[in-house]
Amino acid sequence: MGMKIYNSLSRQLEDFVPLNPEQVSVYSCGPTVYDYIHMGNARTALITDIIRRYLVYKGYNVKLVQNLTDIDDKIINRAAELGVTAKQLAHQNGEAFFEDSQRLGIQPADVHPKATEHIPEMIDLIQTLIDKGAAYVIEGSVYYRVNQFAEYGKLSNRKPEDLLAGARVEVDERKEDPRDFDMWKAAKPGEPSWESPWGQGRPGWHIECSAMAMKHLGETIDIHAGGEDLQFPHHENEIAQSELATGTTFARYWMHVAFLKIDGTRMGKSEQNFILLRDALDNYPTEVIRHFLISAHYRHPLDYNQESLRKSEGALRRLNNCLDALKKYAGPVEASETTHTPLQHAVQEMRAQFTQAMDTDFNTAQALGAIFSLVGAVNKSLTAPSEETDLAFAQAYQALIETCQVLGIYDTDTQNSDDDNIEQRDQLVQLLLEIRQDAREQKDWETSDKIRDRLKELNIEIKDTREGTTWKFLTK
RNA sequence: GGUGGCGUAGCCAAGUGGUAAGGCACGGGCCUGCAAAGCUCUUAUUCGUCGGUUCGAUUCCGACCGCCACCUCCA
């Protein structure tokens, strides 16, 4: 079955057919780096990461571009408050953004273009629009002439009259039309600025994405993603600029990620109610946060609260226990094994459901359902005496690992660290467990409990199971 | 005022024109020296309300109620 994506442009589910089957191009609107990123930013970045991982899982090559807006009013203002230069502030927060993303297990994009490094491309694009009569210059600023683009409003489903009626903001009287927006801002004294044919200035917000997307991905890109707040005016303006300049489609599939809420209202920087991603990461493991962020479909709002994070923690525990129990069956599994046992059937079922869910507009919530169904089946086979074979368990393990890796909720790297000290450490723990076992056999509970309690203090938890005593590190 | 979305068990959350995935919590059971953890079973005659279409609607249509978002920088 093919993939379907909900396209904001048509407001319906469409078959996904990449322009170039050899390489899918994806552009994701990144953050304005005047501060650390918050959980809402993280949600969008994470969805983009999973889109990319799933496309790769499906066998596509993907080129992902995610920009950083490193010059704008907020950066300038914040830098002034802090007494640093805009450049310094943007650099620091840009680095912090990469650090936070990495901690969330987000794989870096293929290109992370910065606005200030693409000034010439933006100037070229603006000049093209001026030459086509789609832009005009007033006192060193350049404005886009919206009435030159007949399709303006097609992404956000807005009519010109609606836009005028809704204007809640002071209109710049110099503009020909209130809807016109600036592509180049004339520099005010003391502001960072670049030379241009229209004098010293800096780029407007929308022009940077048009210029950078086209530079790194070509005039037409497959998927353009971002938060739903960007649909208007940001993405609408990107379309207007790009399509008038090139005469061709700018992005074929527009994806918009719904807001993360907190206590029922939108989490946003202007609302002052945001949770920083790095703070969340200090309190919860990566996988837990990822699980939470994908527990609802990306087009539905999701509410951030401690209870939800705790639920994700519980769900992850269930998954990891199952994976731990299966680990001993891990081994090479040849593809296209025939299915004989009930578990093998369940594995096949899970893979089909997972693919179907992800194929249908990246339905991560449904995909998680498929994974956990298999977890239940595995646990049952593992506990109750059954006809299952080692091969079936190996296949289940393989299937779970593969799908969990697409979602990024199971990190094999951290599970298989191979430091030199690790082996010795494991042997020491093993020795303690042996001593404890001897004590238990002599019913010396004082000694056995002491070992258990002291290990717990060291963050090592032991469990007495039917097959013997096992131990593991507690997360955080 | 314009545009769009949402309302499914105690909570979170999928989903379908033919009778409701999954997770958390609760309760019962298994396991255990105790403990912790784990496993297991059970939990919605019902999908905001009222109408309509249909053999049949939670799913389609209409009205209403409630909540939210965008129209201004924000992912």
mmCIF file with all atom_site columns, N, CA and C in Angstrom, chain A residues 33 130 440 474:
data_model
loop_
_atom_site.group_PDB
_atom_site.id
_atom_site.type_symbol
_atom_site.label_atom_id
_atom_site.label_alt_id
_atom_site.label_comp_id
_atom_site.label_asym_id
_atom_site.label_entity_id
_atom_site.label_seq_id
_atom_site.pdbx_PDB_ins_code
_atom_site.Cartn_x
_atom_site.Cartn_y
_atom_site.Cartn_z
_atom_site.occupancy
_atom_site.B_iso_or_equiv
_atom_site.pdbx_formal_charge
_atom_site.auth_seq_id
_atom_site.auth_comp_id
_atom_site.auth_asym_id
_atom_site.auth_atom_id
_atom_site.pdbx_PDB_model_num
ATOM 1  N N  . VAL A 1 33  ? 16.210 31.542  16.763 1.00 0.00 ? 33  VAL A N  1
ATOM 2  C CA . VAL A 1 33  ? 17.074 31.210  17.904 1.00 0.00 ? 33  VAL A CA 1
ATOM 3  C C  . VAL A 1 33  ? 17.355 32.417  18.805 1.00 0.00 ? 33  VAL A C  1
ATOM 4  N N  . ILE A 1 130 ? 11.081 42.125  -7.794 1.00 0.00 ? 130 ILE A N  1
ATOM 5  C CA . ILE A 1 130 ? 10.960 43.539  -8.187 1.00 0.00 ? 130 ILE A CA 1
ATOM 6  C C  . ILE A 1 130 ? 10.875 43.636  -9.707 1.00 0.00 ? 130 ILE A C  1
ATOM 7  N N  . ARG A 1 440 ? 20.328 -16.338 50.957 1.00 0.00 ? 440 ARG A N  1
ATOM 8  C CA . ARG A 1 440 ? 18.901 -16.645 50.899 1.00 0.00 ? 440 ARG A CA 1
ATOM 9  C C  . ARG A 1 440 ? 18.665 -18.119 51.158 1.00 0.00 ? 440 ARG A C  1
ATOM 10 N N  . LEU A 1 474 ? 18.449 1.533   37.161 1.00 0.00 ? 474 LEU A N  1
ATOM 11 C CA . LEU A 1 474 ? 17.228 2.318   37.064 1.00 0.00 ? 474 LEU A CA 1
ATOM 12 C C  . LEU A 1 474 ? 17.536 3.549   36.231 1.00 0.00 ? 474 LEU A C  1
#
